[in-house]
CSV table of C-alpha atoms in Angstrom, one decimal:
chain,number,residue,atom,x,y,z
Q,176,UNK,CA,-51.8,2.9,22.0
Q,177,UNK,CA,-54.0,2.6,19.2
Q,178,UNK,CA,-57.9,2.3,19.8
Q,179,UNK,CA,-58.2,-1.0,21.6
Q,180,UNK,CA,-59.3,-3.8,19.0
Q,181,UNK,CA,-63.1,-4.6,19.3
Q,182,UNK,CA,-63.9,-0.9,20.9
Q,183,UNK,CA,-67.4,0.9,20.3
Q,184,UNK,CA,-66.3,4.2,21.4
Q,185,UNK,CA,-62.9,6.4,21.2
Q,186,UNK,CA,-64.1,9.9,22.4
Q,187,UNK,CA,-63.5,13.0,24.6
Q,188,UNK,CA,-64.8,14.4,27.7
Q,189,UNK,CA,-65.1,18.2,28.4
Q,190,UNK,CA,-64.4,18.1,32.3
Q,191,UNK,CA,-65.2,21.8,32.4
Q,192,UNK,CA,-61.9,22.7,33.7
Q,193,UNK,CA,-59.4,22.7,31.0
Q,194,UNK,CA,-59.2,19.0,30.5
Q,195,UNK,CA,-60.8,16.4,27.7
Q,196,UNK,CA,-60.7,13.4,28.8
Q,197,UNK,CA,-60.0,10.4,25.9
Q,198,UNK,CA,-61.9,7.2,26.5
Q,199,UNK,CA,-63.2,3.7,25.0
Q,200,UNK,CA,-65.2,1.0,25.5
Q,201,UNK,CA,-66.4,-2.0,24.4
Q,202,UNK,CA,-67.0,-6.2,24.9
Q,203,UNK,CA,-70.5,-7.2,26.0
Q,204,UNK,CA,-72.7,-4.0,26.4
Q,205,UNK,CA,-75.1,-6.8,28.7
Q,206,UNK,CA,-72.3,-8.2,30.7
Q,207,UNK,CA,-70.9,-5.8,34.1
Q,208,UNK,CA,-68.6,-3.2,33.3
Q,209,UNK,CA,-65.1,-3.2,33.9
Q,210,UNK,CA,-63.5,0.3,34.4
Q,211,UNK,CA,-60.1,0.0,33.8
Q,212,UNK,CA,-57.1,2.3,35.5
Q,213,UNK,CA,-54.1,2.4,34.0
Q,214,UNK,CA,-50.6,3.5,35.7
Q,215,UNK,CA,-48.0,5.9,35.9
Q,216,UNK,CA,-48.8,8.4,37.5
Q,217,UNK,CA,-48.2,10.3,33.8
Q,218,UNK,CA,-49.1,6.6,32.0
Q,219,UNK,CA,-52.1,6.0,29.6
Q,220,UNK,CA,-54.0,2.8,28.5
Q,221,UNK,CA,-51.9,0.6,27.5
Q,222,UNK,CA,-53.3,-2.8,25.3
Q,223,UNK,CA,-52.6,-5.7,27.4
Q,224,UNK,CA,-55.7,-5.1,30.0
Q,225,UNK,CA,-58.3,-5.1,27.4
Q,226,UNK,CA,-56.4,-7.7,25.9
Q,227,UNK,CA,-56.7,-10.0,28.6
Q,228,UNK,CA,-61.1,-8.9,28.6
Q,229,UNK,CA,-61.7,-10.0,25.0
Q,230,UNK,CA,-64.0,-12.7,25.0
Q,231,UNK,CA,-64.9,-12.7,27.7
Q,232,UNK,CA,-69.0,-11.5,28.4
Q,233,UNK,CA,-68.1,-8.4,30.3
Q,234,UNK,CA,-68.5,-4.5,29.2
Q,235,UNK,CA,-64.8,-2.9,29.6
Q,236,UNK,CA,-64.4,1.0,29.8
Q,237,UNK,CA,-61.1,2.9,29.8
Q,238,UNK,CA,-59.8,6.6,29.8
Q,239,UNK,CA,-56.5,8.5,29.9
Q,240,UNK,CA,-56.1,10.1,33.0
Q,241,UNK,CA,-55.9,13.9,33.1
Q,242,UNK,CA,-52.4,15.0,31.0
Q,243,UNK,CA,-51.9,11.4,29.9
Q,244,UNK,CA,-51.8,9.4,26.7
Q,245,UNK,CA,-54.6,11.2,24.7
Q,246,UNK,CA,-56.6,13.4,27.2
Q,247,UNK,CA,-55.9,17.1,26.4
Q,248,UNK,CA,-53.9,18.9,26.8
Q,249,UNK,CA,-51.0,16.7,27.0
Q,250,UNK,CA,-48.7,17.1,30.4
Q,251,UNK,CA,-51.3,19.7,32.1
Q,252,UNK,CA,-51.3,20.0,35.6
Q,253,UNK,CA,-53.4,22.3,36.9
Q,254,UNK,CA,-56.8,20.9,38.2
Q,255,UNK,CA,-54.8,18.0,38.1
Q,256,UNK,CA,-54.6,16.0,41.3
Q,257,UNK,CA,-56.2,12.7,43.1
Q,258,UNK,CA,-59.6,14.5,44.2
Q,259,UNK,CA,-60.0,15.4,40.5
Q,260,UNK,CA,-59.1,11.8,39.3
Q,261,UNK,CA,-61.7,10.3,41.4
Q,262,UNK,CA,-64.4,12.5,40.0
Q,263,UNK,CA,-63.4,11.7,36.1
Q,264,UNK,CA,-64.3,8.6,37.4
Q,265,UNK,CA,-68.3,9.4,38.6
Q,266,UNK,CA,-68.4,11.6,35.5
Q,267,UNK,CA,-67.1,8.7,33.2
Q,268,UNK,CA,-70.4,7.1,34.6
Q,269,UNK,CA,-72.8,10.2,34.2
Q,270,UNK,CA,-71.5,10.2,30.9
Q,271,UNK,CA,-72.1,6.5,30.0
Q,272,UNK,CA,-74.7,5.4,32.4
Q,273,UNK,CA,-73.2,3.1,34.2
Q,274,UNK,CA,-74.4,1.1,37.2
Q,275,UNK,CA,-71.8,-0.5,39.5
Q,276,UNK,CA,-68.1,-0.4,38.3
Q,277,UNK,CA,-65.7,-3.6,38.5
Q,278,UNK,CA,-62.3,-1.6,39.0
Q,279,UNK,CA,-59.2,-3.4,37.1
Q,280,UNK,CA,-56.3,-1.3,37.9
Q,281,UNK,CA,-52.2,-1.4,37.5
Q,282,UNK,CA,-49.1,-0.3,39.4
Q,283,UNK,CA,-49.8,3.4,40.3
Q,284,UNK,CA,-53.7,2.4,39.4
Q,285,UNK,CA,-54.0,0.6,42.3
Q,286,UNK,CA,-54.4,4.2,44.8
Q,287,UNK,CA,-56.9,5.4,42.8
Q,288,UNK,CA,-58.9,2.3,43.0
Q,289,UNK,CA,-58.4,2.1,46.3
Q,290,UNK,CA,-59.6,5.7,47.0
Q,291,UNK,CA,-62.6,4.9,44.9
Q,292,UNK,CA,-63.4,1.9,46.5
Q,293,UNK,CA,-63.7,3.7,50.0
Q,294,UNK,CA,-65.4,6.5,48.7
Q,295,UNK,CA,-68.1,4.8,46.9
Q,296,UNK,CA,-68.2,1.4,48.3
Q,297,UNK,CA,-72.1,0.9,47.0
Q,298,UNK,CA,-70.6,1.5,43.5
Q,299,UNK,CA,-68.3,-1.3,43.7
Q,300,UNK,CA,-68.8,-4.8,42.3
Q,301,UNK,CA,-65.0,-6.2,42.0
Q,302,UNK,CA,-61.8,-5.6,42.2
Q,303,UNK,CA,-58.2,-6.5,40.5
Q,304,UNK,CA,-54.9,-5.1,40.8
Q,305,UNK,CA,-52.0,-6.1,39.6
Q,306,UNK,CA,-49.0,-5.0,40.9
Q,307,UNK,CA,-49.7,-2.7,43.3
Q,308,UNK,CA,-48.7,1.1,44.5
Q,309,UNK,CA,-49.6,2.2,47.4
Q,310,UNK,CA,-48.1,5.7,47.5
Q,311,UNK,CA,-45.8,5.3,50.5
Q,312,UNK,CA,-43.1,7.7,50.9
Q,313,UNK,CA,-40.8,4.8,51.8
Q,314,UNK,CA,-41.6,3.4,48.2
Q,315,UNK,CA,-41.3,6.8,46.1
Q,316,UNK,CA,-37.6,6.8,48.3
Q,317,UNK,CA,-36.6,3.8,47.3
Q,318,UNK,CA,-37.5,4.5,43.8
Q,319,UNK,CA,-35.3,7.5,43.6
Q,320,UNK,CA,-32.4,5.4,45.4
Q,321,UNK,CA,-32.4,2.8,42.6
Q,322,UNK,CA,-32.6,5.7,39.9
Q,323,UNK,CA,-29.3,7.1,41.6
Q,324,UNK,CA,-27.6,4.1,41.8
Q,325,UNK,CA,-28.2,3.2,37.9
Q,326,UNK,CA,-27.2,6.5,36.7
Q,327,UNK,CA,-24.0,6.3,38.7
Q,328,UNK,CA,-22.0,9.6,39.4
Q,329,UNK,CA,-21.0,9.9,36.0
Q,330,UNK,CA,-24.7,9.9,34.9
Q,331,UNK,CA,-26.0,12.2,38.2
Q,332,UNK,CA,-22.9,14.8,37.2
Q,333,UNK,CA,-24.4,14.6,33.4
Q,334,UNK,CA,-28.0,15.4,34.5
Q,335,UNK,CA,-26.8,18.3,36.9
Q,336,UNK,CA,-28.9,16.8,39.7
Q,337,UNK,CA,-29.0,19.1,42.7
Q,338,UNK,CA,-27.3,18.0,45.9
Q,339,UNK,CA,-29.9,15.2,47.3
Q,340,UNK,CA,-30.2,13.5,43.7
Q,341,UNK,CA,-33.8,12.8,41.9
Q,342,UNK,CA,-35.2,12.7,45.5
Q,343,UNK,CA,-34.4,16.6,45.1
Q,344,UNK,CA,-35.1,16.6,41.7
Q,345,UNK,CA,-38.8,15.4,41.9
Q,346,UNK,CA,-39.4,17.9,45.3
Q,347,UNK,CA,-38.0,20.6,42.6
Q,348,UNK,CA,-39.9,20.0,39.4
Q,349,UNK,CA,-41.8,22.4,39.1
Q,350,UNK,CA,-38.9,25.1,39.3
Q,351,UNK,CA,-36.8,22.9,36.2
Q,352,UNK,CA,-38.4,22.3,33.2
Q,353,UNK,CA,-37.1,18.7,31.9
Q,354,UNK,CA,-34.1,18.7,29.8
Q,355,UNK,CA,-34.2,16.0,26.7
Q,356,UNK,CA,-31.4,14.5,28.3
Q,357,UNK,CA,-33.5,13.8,31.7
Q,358,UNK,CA,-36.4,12.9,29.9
Q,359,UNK,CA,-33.8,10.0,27.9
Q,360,UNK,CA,-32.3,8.8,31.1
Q,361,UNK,CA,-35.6,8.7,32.9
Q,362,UNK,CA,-37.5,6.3,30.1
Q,363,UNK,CA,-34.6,4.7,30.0
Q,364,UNK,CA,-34.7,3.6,33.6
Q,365,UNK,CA,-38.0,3.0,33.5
Q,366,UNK,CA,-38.1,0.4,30.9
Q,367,UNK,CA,-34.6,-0.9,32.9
Q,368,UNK,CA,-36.1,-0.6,36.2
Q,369,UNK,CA,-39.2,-2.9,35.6
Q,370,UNK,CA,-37.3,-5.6,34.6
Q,371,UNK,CA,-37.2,-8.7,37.0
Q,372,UNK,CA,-34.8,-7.6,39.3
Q,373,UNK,CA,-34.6,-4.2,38.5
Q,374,UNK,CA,-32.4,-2.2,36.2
Q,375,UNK,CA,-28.4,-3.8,36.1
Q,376,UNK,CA,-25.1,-2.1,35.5
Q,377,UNK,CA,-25.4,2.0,35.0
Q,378,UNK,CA,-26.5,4.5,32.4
Q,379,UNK,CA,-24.4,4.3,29.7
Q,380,UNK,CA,-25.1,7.8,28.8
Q,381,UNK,CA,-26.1,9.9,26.2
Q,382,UNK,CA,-25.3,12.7,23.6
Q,383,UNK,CA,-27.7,15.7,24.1
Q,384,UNK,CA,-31.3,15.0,23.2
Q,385,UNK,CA,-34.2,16.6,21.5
Q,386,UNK,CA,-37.4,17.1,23.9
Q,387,UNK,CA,-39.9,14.5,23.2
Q,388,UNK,CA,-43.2,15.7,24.0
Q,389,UNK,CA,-44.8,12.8,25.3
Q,390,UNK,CA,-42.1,12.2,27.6
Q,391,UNK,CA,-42.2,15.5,28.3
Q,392,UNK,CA,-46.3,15.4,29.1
Q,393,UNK,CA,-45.6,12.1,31.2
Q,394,UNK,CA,-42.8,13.8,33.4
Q,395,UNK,CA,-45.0,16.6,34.4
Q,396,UNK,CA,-47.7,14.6,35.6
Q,397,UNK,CA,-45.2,11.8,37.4
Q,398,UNK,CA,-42.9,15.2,39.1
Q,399,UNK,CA,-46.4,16.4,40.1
Q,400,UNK,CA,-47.9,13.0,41.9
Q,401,UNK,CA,-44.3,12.3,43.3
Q,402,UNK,CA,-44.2,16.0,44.3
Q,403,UNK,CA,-46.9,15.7,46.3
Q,404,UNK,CA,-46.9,12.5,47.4
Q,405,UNK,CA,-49.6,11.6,45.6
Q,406,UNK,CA,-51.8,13.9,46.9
Q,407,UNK,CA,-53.3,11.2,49.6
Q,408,UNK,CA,-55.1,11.8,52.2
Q,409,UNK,CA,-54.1,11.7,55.5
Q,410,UNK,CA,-55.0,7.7,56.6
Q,411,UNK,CA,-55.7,6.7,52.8
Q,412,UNK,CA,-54.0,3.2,53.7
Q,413,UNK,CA,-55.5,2.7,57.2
Q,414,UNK,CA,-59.0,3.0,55.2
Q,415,UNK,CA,-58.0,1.1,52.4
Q,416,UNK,CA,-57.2,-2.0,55.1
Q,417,UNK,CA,-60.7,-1.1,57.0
Q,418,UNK,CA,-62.4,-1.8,53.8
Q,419,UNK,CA,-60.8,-4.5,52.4
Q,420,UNK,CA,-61.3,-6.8,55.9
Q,421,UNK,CA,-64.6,-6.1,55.3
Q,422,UNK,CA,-65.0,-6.6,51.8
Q,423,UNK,CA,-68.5,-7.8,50.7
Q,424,UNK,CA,-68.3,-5.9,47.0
Q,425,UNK,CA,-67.5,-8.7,44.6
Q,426,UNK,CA,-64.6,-10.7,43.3
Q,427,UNK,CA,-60.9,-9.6,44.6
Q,428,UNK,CA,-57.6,-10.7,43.4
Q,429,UNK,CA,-53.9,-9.5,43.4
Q,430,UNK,CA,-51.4,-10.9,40.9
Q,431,UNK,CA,-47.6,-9.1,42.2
Q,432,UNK,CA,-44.3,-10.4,40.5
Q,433,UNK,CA,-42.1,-11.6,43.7
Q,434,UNK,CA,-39.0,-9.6,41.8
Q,435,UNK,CA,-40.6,-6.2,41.0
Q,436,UNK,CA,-38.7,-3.5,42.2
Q,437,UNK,CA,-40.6,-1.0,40.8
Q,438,UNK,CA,-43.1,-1.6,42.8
Q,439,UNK,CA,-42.5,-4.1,46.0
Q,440,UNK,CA,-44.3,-7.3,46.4
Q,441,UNK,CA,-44.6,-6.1,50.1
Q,442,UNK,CA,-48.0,-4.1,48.8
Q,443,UNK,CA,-49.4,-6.9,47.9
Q,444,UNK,CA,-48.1,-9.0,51.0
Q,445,UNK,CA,-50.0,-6.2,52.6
Q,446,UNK,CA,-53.1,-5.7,51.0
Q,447,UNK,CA,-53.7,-9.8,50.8
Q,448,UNK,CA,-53.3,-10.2,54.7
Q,449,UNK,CA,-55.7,-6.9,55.1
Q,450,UNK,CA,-58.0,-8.9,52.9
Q,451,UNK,CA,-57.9,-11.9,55.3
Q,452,UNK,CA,-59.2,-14.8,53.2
Q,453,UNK,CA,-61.8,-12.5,50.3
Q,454,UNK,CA,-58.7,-12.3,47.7
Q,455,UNK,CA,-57.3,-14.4,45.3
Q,456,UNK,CA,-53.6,-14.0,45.5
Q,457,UNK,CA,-51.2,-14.8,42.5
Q,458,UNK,CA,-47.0,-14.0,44.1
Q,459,UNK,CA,-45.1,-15.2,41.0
Q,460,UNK,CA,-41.5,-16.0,41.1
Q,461,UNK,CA,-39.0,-14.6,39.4
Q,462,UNK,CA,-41.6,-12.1,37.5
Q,463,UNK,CA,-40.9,-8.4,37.5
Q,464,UNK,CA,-43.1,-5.5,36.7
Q,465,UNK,CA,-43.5,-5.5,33.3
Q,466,UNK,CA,-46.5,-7.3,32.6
Q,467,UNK,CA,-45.2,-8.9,29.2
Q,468,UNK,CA,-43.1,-10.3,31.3
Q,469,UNK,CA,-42.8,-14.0,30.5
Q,470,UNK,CA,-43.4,-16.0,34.2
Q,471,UNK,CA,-46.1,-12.8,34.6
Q,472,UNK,CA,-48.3,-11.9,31.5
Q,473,UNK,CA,-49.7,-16.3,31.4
Q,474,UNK,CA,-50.5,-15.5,35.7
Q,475,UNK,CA,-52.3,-12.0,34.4
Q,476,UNK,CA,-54.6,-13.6,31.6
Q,477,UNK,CA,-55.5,-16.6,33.7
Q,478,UNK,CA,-56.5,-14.6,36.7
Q,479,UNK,CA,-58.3,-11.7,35.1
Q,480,UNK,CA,-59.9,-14.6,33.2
Q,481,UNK,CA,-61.7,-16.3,36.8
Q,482,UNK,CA,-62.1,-13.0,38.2
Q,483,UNK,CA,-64.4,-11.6,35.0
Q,484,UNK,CA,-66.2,-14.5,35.5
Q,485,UNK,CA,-66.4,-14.2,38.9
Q,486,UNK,CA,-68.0,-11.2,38.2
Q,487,UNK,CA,-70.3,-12.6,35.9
Q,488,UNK,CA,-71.3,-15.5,38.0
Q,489,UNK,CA,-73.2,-13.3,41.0
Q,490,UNK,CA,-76.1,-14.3,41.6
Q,491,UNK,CA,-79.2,-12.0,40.5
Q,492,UNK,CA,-79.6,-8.4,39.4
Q,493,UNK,CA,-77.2,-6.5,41.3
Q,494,UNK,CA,-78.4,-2.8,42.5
Q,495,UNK,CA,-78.1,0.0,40.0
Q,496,UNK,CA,-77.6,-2.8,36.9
Q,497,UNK,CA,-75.6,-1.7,33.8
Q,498,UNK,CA,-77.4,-0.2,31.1
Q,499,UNK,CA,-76.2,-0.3,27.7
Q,500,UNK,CA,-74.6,3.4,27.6
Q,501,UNK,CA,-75.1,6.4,24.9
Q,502,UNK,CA,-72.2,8.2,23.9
């Protein structure tokens, strides 16, 4: 993605452990700030989230997670894990001087909002996600079932998958370094898979391909997540519904295609009835996962629309106001 249009900053981050971190911001430096949390895991910033802010009188922020997009080094994993997430988050506030975050977060950006959100409740002042992942194992199972099934047993016999299929493959990763051909078929189903409906027919195959090294970068991260199952907690979602059936920390909203089977509208079934009556709750027929998808993307603009001005709407000076941050 190129630097998002209208941004005042496009820089890195020395974390101090082997990582930069790439960020940007920009919008209203007055209005509250809207971190945004892209997915993946292995994803980067993608345009349409700070598409959907411009205009509007709000302060966006957004980084590349650790081994994604434009952080450095590409694909590393070491020091590279949920805990370590979380805390690129307080230091992208050290770092800019931020007060209380609005969190605006996609597919596999939903657990570390989540996490966030329980951890540092009193730095909270919204929330959005958009069709969630929750990081259950049934979900990372059914994942791998519908990869197996697309590439058929032509396509399984062509990738050499070990007995047990991607399932085995992920839990292996680390001991196979990606072959081009995987890292085809597995873009391939991705862009397939979050269709409405989910990815038709089989793989038609492939010749032998060339390593691409973004691909490449966003495997090792995703094997690493899936590999460890995100690296949750033990009880992550039991807190998550504690805190959102209390939630007093701003604007909520879910917006979840009712035919994404990337990630199942169940999350967001859940999340909503967790949140009791707090959330605004957008379930949009026939939409899948993509979110230029046509029946989703108008949804997505509308509703991040009312809730940044939900945001902006509170009433008086909330605690630990947003300065306008140095670079």
């Amino acid at each position: 993605m190129q630097t998002p249009h209208g941004a005042t900053g496009d820089q890195l981050i020395d974390t101090g452990d082997g990582h930069r971190l790439w960020w940007s911001q920009g919008g209203d430096p007055h209005g509250p700030t809207v971190l945004v949390i892209h997915g993946g895991p292995g994803g980067r910033t993608r345009p349409e989230p700070v598409a959907w802010l411009q205009g509007l009188p709000v302060r966006w922020v957004c980084w590349d997670q650790r081994g994604c997009g434009r952080s450095e080094p590409a694909g590393e994993c070491r020091h590279n894990t949920l805990r370590h997430l979380l805390a690129d988050i307080e230091r992208l506030r050290a770092h800019l001087r931020l007060g209380r975050l609005a969190l605006l977060a996609g597919s596999w950006g939903a657990v570390p909002a989540l996490e966030y959100a329980c951890l540092r409740p009193q730095s909270v002042r919204g929330l959005f996600l958009r069709s969630a992942f929750l990081g259950r194992r049934d979900e990372i199972d059914a994942y791998c079932a519908a990869w197996d099934r697309w590439l058929g047993d032509a396509g399984r016999r062509l990738l050499q998958l070990p007995p047990g299929g991607t399932a085995a493959l992920l839990r292996g990763a680390a001991q196979r370094p990606p072959s081009g051909l995987l890292l085809q078929a597995w873009t391939a189903f991705e862009a397939a898979h979050a269709a409405a409906g989910g990815a038709a027919g089989e793989w038609p195959g492939a010749t032998a391909a060339e390593i691409d090294p973004q691909q490449a970068a966003a495997w090792a991260v995703f094997a690493q997540f899936m590999r460890h199952a995100c690296f949750l907690p033990h009880g992550a979602q039991q807190r998550w519904h504690r805190r959102l059936s209390a939630w007093r920390s701003g604007p909520l909203a879910f917006v979840h295609g009712l035919r994404d089977t990337t990630c199942p509208p169940a999350n967001t079934e859940w999340l909503a009835a967790a949140a009791g009556g707090a959330a605004e709750v957008h379930l949009v027929a026939d939409a899948g996962h993509r979110t230029a998808d046509p029946a989703l993307a108008p949804v997505l603009r509308e509703a991040v629309r009312r809730w940044a001005l939900a945001l902006c709407a509170e009433s008086g000076p909330p605690p630990g106001r947003d300065h306008p941050g140095g670079h």
